[in-house]
CSV table of C-alpha atoms in Angstrom, one decimal:
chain,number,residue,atom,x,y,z
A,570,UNK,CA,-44.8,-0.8,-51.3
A,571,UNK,CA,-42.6,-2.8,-53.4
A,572,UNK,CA,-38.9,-2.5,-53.9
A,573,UNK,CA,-37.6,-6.0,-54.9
A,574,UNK,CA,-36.7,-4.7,-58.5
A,575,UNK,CA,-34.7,-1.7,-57.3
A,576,UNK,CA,-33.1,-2.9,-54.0
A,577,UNK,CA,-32.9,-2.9,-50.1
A,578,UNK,CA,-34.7,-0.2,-48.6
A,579,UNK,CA,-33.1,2.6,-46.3
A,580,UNK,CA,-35.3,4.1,-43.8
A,581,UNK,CA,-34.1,7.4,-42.8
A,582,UNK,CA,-35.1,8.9,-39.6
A,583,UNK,CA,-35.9,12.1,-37.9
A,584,UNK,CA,-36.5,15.8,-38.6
A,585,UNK,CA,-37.0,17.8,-42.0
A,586,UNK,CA,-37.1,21.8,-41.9
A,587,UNK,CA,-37.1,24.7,-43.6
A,588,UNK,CA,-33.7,26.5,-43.7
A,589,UNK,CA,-33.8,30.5,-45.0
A,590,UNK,CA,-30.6,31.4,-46.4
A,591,UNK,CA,-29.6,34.8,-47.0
A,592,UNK,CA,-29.1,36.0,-50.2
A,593,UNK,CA,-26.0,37.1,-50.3
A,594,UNK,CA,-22.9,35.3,-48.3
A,595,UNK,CA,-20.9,36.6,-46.1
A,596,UNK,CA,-23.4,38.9,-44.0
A,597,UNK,CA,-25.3,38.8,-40.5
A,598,UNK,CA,-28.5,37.6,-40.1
A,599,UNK,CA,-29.4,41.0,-40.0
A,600,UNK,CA,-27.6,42.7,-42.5
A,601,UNK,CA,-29.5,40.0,-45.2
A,602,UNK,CA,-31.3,41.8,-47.2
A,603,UNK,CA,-33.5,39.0,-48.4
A,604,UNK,CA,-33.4,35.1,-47.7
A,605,UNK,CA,-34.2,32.1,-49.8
A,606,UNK,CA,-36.2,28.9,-48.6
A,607,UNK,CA,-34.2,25.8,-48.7
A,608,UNK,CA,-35.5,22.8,-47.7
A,609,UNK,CA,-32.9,20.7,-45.5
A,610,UNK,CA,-32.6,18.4,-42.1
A,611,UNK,CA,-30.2,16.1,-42.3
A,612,UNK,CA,-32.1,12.4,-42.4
A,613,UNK,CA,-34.4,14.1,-45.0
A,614,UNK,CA,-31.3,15.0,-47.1
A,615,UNK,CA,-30.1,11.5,-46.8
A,616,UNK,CA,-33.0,10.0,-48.3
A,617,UNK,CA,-33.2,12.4,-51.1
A,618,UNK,CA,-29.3,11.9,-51.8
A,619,UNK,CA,-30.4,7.2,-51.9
A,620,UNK,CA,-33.0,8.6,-54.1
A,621,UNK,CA,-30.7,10.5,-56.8
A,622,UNK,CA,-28.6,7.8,-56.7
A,623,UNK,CA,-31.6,5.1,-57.5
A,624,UNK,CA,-31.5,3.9,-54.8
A,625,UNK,CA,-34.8,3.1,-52.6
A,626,UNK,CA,-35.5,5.3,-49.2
A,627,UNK,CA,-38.7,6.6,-47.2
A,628,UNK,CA,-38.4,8.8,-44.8
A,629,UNK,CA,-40.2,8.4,-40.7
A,630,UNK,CA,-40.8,12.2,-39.0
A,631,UNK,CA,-43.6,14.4,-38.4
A,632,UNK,CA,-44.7,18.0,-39.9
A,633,UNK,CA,-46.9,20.7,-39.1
A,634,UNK,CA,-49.6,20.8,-40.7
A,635,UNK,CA,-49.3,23.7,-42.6
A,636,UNK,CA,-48.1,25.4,-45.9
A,637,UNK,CA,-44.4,24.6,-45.3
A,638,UNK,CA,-45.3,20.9,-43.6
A,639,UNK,CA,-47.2,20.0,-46.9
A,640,UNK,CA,-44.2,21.8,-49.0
A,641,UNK,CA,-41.8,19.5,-47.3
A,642,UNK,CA,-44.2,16.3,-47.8
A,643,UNK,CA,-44.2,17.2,-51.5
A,644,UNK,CA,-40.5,17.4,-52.0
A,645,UNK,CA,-39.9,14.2,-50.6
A,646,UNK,CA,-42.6,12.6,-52.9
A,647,UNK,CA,-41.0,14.3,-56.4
A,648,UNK,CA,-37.8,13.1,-55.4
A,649,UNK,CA,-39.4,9.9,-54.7
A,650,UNK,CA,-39.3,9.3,-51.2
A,651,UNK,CA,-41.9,7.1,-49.7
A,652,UNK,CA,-43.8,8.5,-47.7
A,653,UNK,CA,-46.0,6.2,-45.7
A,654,UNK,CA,-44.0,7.0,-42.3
A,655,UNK,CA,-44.5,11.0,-42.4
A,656,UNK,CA,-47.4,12.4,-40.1
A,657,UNK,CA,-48.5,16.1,-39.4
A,658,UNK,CA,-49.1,17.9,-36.2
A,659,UNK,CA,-52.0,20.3,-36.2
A,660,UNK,CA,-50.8,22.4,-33.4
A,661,UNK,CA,-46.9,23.0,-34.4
A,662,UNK,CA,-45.1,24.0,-36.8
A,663,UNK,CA,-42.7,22.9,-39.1
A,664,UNK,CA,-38.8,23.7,-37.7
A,665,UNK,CA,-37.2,26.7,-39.1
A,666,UNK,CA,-33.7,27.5,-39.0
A,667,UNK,CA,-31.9,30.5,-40.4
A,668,UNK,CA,-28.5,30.3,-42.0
A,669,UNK,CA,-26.0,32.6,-42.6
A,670,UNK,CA,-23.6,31.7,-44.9
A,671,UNK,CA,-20.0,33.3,-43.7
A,672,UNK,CA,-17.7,34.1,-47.0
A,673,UNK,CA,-15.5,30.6,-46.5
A,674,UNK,CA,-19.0,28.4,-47.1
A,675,UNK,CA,-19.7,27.4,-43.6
A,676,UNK,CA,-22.8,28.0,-42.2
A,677,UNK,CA,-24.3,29.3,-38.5
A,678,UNK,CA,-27.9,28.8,-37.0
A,679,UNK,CA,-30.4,30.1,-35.6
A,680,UNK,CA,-33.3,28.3,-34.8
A,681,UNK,CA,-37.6,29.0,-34.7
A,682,UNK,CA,-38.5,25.2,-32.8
A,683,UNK,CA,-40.4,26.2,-29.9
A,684,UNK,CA,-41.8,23.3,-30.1
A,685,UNK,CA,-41.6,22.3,-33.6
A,686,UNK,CA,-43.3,19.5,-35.1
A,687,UNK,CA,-40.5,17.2,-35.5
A,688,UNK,CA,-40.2,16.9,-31.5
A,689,UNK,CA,-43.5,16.0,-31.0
A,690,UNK,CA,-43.3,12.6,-32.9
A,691,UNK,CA,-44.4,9.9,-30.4
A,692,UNK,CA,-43.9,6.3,-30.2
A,693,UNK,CA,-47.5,5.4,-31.4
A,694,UNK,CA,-47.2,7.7,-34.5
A,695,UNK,CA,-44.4,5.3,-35.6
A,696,UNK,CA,-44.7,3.1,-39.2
A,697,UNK,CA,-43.9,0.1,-37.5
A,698,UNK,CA,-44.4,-2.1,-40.7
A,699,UNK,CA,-42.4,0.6,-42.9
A,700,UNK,CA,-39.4,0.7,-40.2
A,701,UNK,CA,-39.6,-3.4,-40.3
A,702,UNK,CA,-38.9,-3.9,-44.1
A,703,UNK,CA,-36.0,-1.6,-43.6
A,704,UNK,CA,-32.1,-2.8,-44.9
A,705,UNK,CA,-30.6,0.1,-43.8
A,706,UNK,CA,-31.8,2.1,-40.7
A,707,UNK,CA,-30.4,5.7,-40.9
A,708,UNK,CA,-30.6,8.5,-37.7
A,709,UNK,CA,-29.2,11.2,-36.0
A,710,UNK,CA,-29.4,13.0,-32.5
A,711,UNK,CA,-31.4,15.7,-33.3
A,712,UNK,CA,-34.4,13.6,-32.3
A,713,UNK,CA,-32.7,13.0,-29.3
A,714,UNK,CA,-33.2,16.2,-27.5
A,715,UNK,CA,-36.5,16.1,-26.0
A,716,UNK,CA,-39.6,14.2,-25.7
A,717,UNK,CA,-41.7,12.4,-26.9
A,718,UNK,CA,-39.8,12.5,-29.9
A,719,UNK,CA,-36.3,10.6,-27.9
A,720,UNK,CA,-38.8,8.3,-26.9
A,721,UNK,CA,-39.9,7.1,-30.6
A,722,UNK,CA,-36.5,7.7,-31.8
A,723,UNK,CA,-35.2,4.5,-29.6
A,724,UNK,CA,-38.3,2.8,-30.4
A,725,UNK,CA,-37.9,3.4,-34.2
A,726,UNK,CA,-34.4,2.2,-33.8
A,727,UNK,CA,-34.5,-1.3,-30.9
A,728,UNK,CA,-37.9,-2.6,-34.2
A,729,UNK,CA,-35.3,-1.9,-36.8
A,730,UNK,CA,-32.4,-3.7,-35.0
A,731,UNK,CA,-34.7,-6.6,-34.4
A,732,UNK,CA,-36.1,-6.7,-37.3
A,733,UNK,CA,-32.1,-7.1,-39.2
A,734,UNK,CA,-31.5,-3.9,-40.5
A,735,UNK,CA,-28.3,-2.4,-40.4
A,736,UNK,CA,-27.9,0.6,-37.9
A,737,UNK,CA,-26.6,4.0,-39.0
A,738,UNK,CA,-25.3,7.2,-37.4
A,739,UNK,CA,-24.7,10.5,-37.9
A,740,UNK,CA,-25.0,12.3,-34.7
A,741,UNK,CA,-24.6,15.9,-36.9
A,742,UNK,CA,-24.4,17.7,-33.6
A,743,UNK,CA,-26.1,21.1,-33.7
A,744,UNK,CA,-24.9,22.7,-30.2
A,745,UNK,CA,-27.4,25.6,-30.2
A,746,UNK,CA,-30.4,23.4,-30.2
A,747,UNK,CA,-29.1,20.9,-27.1
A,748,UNK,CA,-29.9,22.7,-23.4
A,749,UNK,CA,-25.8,22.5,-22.8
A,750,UNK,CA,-22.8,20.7,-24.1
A,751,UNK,CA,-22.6,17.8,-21.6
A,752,UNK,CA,-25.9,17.6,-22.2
A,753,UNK,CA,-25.3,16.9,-26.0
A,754,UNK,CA,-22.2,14.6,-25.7
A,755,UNK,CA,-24.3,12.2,-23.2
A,756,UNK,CA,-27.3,11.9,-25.1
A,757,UNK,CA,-25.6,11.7,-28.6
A,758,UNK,CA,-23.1,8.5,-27.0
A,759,UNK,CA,-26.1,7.2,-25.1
A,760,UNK,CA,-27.1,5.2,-28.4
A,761,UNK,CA,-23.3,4.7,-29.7
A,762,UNK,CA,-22.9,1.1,-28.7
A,763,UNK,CA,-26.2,0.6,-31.1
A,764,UNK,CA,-24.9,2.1,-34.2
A,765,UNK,CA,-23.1,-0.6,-37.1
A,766,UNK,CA,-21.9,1.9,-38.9
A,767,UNK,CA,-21.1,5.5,-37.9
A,768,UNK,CA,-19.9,8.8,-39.2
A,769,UNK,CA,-18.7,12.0,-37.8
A,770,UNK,CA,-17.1,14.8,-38.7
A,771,UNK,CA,-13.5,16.2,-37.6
A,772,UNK,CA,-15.3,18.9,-35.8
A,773,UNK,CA,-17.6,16.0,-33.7
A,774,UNK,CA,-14.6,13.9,-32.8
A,775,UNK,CA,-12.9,16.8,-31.4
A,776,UNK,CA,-16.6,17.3,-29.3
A,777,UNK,CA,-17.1,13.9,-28.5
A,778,UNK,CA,-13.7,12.8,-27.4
A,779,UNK,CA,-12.7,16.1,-25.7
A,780,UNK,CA,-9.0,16.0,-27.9
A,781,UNK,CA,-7.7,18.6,-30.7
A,782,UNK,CA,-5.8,15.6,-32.4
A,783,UNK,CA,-7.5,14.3,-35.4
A,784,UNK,CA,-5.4,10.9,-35.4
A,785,UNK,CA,-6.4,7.0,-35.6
A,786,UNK,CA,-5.5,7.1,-31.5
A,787,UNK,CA,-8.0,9.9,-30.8
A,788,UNK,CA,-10.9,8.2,-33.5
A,789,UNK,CA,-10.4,4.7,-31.7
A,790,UNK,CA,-12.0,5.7,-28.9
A,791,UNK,CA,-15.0,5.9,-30.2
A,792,UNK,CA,-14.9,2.2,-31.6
A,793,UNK,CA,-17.3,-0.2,-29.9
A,794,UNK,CA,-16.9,-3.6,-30.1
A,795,UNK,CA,-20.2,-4.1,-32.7
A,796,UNK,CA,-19.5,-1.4,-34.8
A,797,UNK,CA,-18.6,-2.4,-38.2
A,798,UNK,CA,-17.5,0.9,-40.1
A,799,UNK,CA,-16.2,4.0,-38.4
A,800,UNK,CA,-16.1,6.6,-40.6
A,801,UNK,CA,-14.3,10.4,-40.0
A,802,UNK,CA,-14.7,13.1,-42.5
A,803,UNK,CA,-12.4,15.4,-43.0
A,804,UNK,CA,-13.6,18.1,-44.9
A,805,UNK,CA,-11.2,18.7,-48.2
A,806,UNK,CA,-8.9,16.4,-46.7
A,807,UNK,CA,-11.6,13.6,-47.3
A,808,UNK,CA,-12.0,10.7,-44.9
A,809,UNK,CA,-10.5,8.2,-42.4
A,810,UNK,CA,-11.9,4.7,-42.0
A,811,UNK,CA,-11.8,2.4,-39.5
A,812,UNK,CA,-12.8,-1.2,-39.5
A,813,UNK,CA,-12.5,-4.4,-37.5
A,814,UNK,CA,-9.6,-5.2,-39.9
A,815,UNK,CA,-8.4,-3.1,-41.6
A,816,UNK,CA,-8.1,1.3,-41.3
A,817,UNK,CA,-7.1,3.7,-43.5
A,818,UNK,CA,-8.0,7.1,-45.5
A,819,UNK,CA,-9.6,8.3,-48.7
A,820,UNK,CA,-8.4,11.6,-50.8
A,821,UNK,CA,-11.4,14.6,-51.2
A,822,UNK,CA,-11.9,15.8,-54.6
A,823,UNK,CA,-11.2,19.1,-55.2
A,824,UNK,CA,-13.8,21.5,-56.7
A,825,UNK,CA,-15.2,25.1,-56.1
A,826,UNK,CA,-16.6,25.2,-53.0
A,827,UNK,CA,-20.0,27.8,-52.8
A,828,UNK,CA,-22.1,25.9,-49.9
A,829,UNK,CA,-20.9,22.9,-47.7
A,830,UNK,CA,-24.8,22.5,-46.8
A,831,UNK,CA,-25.6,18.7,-47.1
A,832,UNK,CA,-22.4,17.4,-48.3
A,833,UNK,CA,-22.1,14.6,-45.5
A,834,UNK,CA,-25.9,13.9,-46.0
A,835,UNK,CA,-25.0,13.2,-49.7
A,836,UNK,CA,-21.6,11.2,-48.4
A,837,UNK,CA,-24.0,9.2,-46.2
A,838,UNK,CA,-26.3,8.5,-48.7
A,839,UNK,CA,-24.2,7.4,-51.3
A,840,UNK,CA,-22.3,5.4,-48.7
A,841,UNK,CA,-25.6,3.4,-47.5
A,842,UNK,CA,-26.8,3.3,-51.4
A,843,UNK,CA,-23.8,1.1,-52.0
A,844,UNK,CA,-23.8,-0.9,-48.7
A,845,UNK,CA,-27.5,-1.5,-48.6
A,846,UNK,CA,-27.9,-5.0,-50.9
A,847,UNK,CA,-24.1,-5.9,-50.3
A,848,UNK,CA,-22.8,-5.8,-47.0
A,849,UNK,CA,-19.7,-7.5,-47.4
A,850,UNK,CA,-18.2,-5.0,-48.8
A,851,UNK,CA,-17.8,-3.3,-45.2
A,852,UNK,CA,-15.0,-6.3,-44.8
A,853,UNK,CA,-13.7,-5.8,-48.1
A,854,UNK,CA,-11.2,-3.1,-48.0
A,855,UNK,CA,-10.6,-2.6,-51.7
A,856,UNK,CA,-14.4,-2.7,-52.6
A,857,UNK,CA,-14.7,-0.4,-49.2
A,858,UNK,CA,-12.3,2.4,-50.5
A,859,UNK,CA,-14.5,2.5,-54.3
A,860,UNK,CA,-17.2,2.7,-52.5
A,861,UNK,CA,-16.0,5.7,-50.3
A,862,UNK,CA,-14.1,7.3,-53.3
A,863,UNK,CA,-17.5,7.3,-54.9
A,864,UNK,CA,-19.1,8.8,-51.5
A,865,UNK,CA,-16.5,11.3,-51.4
A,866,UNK,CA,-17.4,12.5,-54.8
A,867,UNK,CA,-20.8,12.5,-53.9
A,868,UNK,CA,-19.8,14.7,-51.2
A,869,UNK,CA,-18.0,16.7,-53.3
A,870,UNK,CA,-20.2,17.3,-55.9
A,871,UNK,CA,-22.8,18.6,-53.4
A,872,UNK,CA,-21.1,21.8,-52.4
A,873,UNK,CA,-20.8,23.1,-55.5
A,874,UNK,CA,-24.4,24.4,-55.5
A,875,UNK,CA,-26.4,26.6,-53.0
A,876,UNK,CA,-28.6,24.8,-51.1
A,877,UNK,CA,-28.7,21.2,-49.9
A,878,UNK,CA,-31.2,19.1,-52.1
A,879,UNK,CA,-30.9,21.2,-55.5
A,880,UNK,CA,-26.7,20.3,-55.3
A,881,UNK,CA,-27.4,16.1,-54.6
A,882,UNK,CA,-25.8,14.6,-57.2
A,883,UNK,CA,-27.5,12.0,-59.9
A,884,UNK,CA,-24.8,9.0,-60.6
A,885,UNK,CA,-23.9,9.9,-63.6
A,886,UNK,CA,-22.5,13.0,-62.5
A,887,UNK,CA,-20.6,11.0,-59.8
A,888,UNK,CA,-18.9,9.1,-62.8
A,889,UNK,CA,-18.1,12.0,-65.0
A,890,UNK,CA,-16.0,13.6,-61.6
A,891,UNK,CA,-14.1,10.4,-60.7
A,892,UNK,CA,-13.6,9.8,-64.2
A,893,UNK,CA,-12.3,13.0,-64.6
A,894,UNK,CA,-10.1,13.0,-62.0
């Protein structure tokens, strides 16, 4: 595969699944009277937003092998995903997760991965060569749960590292799915002093740190002395930053919310889209804060439509919202 015309590659990493939203917000999972398929997982999302954006991304994870695997293959492909590091089992399926949308726009889970596919990825099934001639390397912890999926997860990520390519993280902690909370936090910080650049959300450096104060104090203790961004989102109060050098905060934009689904996933991507074939500009702050302005919008943009991958935004619709601004 060639992408010298078009730019770095970022390899995104871990599960893609089918989420069934209900049709109308605002009700129980059992008061739905009907849901709609919505493709989703977050890495998958992340490569889709690069993609939007023009930028260049494959995506490494394993399917069933079966209607909705083979759905989910296909999406990636017309969004123009490579492909080359996706495999199918033929004895699970592909995850599930129900959503219900409550009336503000957040969502809850429930889950069908007993086991799913994506867990059952194993270190052998890996595209070493595809996860080599990565720029960017792009994870979360999902895939750190349970085996042999953990297992390929930190092999994935110790050929990438070696190989040069940035590191990034976005644990995107979905309690119901870990066996218990400690559980989680351990796990998700047992590959933090890895990560070059990571993001969470206000909600995950409350978890993580055990403090209600959203503050530079409280997100500093979650630097690590080769980390090169730090990034905290803060909903529709945007983001923080935090680097070697230099810290600070970014403004949201402010639309109609209808569905926060995906809205970091297209932050990170827009984020790693920019970073990818210019890495200085993590020690740049004024290049930093475009870049993050444009990320926001990105962000933005995305939860103005249902659904994670139909809402991505292309660039030019980035433009037109800062522009408008």
């Amino acid at each position: 595969m060639s992408s010298s015309n078009k730019g770095g590659l970022i390899v995104s990493f871990g599960e893609m699944l089918i989420d069934f939203v209900p049709t109308a917000s605002g009700v129980s999972l059992s008061e739905a009277p009907g849901f709609l398929k919505a493709p989703g997982g977050a890495p998958a999302n992340v490569a889709i937003a690069v993609t939007r954006l023009g930028g260049v991304s494959a995506f490494v994870g394993k399917l069933g092998d079966d209607e909705f695997g083979h759905m989910l293959a296909g999406i990636l492909k017309e969004n123009g995903v490579y492909g080359e590091g996706i495999c199918f089992d033929k004895g699970a399926r592909t995850a599930l997760a129900f959503v219900t949308l409550r009336a503000d726009g957040e969502r809850e889970f429930m889950f069908y991965r007993n086991p799913s596919a994506d867990m059952l990825l194993t270190p052998e099934e890996l595209n070493l060569d595809l996860i080599r001639s990565a720029k960017v390397f792009h994870y979360g912890s999902i895939s750190l749960i349970v085996e042999p999926c953990r297992s390929a997860h930190l092999k994935a990520m110790e050929v990438a590292k070696d190989a040069g390519a940035l590191l990034s993280y976005d644990p995107n902690l979905r309690l119901p799915l870990w066996p218990s909370a400690e559980e989680a936090k351990e796990q998700i910080m047992s590959i933090w002093e890895k990560a070059d650049v990571i993001k969470v959300s206000d909600v995950e450096l409350e978890f993580l740190t055990g403090s209600d104060k959203i503050d530079d104090e409280t997100a500093m203790t979650l630097w690590h002395s080769d980390l090169k961004l730090l990034l905290v989102t803060l909903g529709e109060k945007g983001c923080r930053y935090y680097t070697k050098n230099f810290r600070g905060a970014v403004d949201a934009f402010h639309v109609k919310t209808v569905d926060t689904t995906g809205a970091g996933d297209s932050f990170v991507g827009a984020l790693l889209c920019k970073i990818v074939d210019d890495q200085n500009i993590l020690e740049e702050e004024p290049r930093l804060r475009e870049v993050l302005r444009f990320a926001s919008a990105c962000g933005a943009i995305t939860t103005t439509k249902k659904g994670a991958i139909p809402a991505l935004p292309t660039e030019s619709e980035v433009l037109s919202l800062i522009g408008g601004k």
